Amino acid sequence: MINEKSEQIYKEAVEYIPGGVNSPVRAFKSVGLSPIFVDHAHGSKIYDVDGNEYIDYICSWGPLMLGHSPKELSEGIEEVIKKGTSYGVPTQIEVDMAKIIVEAYPAIDQVRMVNSGTEATMSALRVARGYTGRNKILKFEGCYHGHSDSLLVQSGSGTITYGVPTSPGVPDDVVKHTLVCKYNDLDAVREIFKEEGNEIAAVIVETISGNMGLVKGKQEFIELLREVCTEYGAVLIFDEVITGFRLSYNSSPAYFGVNPDMVCFGKIIGAGLPVGAYGGKKEIMSVVSPIGPVYQAGTLSGNPLAMYMGKKNLEILRDNPQIYTELERKAKKLEDGINTNLEKLDLDYTVTRAGSLVCLFFAKGPIENYDDAKKCDIEKFNKYFAQLLKRGILIGPSQYEAMFLSNAHTDEDIEKTIAANYEALKVAHNL
Ligand SMILES: *Cc1c(COP(=O)(O)O)cnc(C)c1O
């Protein structure tokens, strides 16, 4: 694999951009490599500036349900650009987009567009706090909800754990209202609510977490969250920035049969353009400015280009349910193939899958929370990652990321990936 040009750009990049990248995981630092720089991408493939081709399982970290640069989405975008790229006054397409999201998600009546997942969760929490008049929030270890201050926490010591900042620059004072529990820990949730339930404004959760590898919320866990939130009058927020419109068109409520009070979207609803959204029941959303007192705004929110792409993406997904069936089938094929490889190589590792999200943990299962995920053999994973890359397979450069499939991935791609997975595992373990 030649990567001269990537190396050259990277050298320049680190001069002008911290770490050479605009989002940390792109630096390939956790796998001890330098990043590839992309020239273009099409369908299931990414092509770097050195001309290397990769089957891509990052898919921009989830948004690209139809693969890279699908014609169906870009068609007509020139016309949109010619009409203007942002107005600062409202447009019809924002209404259309809100309607599509609300119709797909019976738990919510209204939705507000923002520009990223981070903005969506940050705003949803503010609204939940404004609505309940309470300060405390509960999050779960290993779930990622963007990089806003009050969510950059890990659990401290003690049974009822208050968050401690995971990043310098986040004052203790800011996270003192953030409670942290182990994911899938029903007893901890019951205990925290018994002690502090009347002060908790919101519980924010990834129903299926794609940010500690891929760890599924247990059915009983998600149901318990619904129960305690109802009992104590806390707002249940599903962070569906990864899972929304990816698990299925009706997302987590269809998967678990549980409705949240609020929901956050991102990634998929923008189809690769910068978009996020948060929504909820009318009663809750009525506290949002300009009808209510809770302030939240955005100069570029509901941007016409983003709305155009996002709306088309959602319409295609809505009108072609076979996309989800096919994604499920292909992801299952990949899951089965990796499991067969693990058996052949006698490796006691764990594959998790939910819809089109797949993850290979370099650890024995079951993987139910962040502590379990942390047991992975990172050194072996890093070797495996490099071996895959060499064989033209691009996965997230970290053990704690899922593989994302798109509808552009073919059976041939999956078969090549399974074969490369076997070889890469073999080399990484000197077998
Ligand atoms: C990616 C992600 C976010 C943050 O979204 P950004 O658009 O990167 O700000 C929030 N929550 C979850 C579950 C995510 O996966």
mmCIF file of C-alpha atoms and ligand atoms in Angstrom, residues 116-118 121 144-146 206 211 239 241-242 267, ligand 1:
data_model
loop_
_atom_site.group_PDB
_atom_site.id
_atom_site.type_symbol
_atom_site.label_atom_id
_atom_site.label_comp_id
_atom_site.label_asym_id
_atom_site.label_seq_id
_atom_site.Cartn_x
_atom_site.Cartn_y
_atom_site.Cartn_z
ATOM 1 C CA SER A 116 -25.036 18.527 14.477
ATOM 2 C CA GLY A 117 -25.740 15.695 16.877
ATOM 3 C CA THR A 118 -23.897 17.577 19.603
ATOM 4 C CA THR A 121 -28.428 16.547 22.569
ATOM 5 C CA TYR A 144 -21.518 9.286 23.623
ATOM 6 C CA HIS A 145 -23.825 12.218 23.123
ATOM 7 C CA GLY A 146 -21.540 14.719 21.460
ATOM 8 C CA GLU A 206 -28.319 5.427 23.271
ATOM 9 C CA ASN A 211 -19.826 4.488 20.733
ATOM 10 C CA ASP A 239 -30.195 9.766 21.458
ATOM 11 C CA VAL A 241 -28.064 10.175 16.261
ATOM 12 C CA ILE A 242 -26.671 6.819 15.062
ATOM 13 C CA LYS A 267 -26.005 11.698 10.964
HETATM 14 C C1 LIG B 1 -22.127 11.129 16.545
HETATM 15 C C2 LIG B 1 -22.990 11.157 17.733
HETATM 16 C C3 LIG B 1 -23.315 12.360 18.382
HETATM 17 C C4 LIG B 1 -22.677 13.671 18.013
HETATM 18 O O1 LIG B 1 -23.021 14.058 16.741
HETATM 19 P P1 LIG B 1 -22.080 15.158 15.996
HETATM 20 O O2 LIG B 1 -22.826 15.426 14.741
HETATM 21 O O3 LIG B 1 -20.767 14.487 15.801
HETATM 22 O O4 LIG B 1 -21.992 16.330 16.885
HETATM 23 C C5 LIG B 1 -24.230 12.318 19.399
HETATM 24 N N1 LIG B 1 -24.789 11.170 19.795
HETATM 25 C C6 LIG B 1 -24.495 9.989 19.214
HETATM 26 C C7 LIG B 1 -25.170 8.744 19.675
HETATM 27 C C8 LIG B 1 -23.567 9.942 18.188
HETATM 28 O O5 LIG B 1 -23.233 8.786 17.653
#
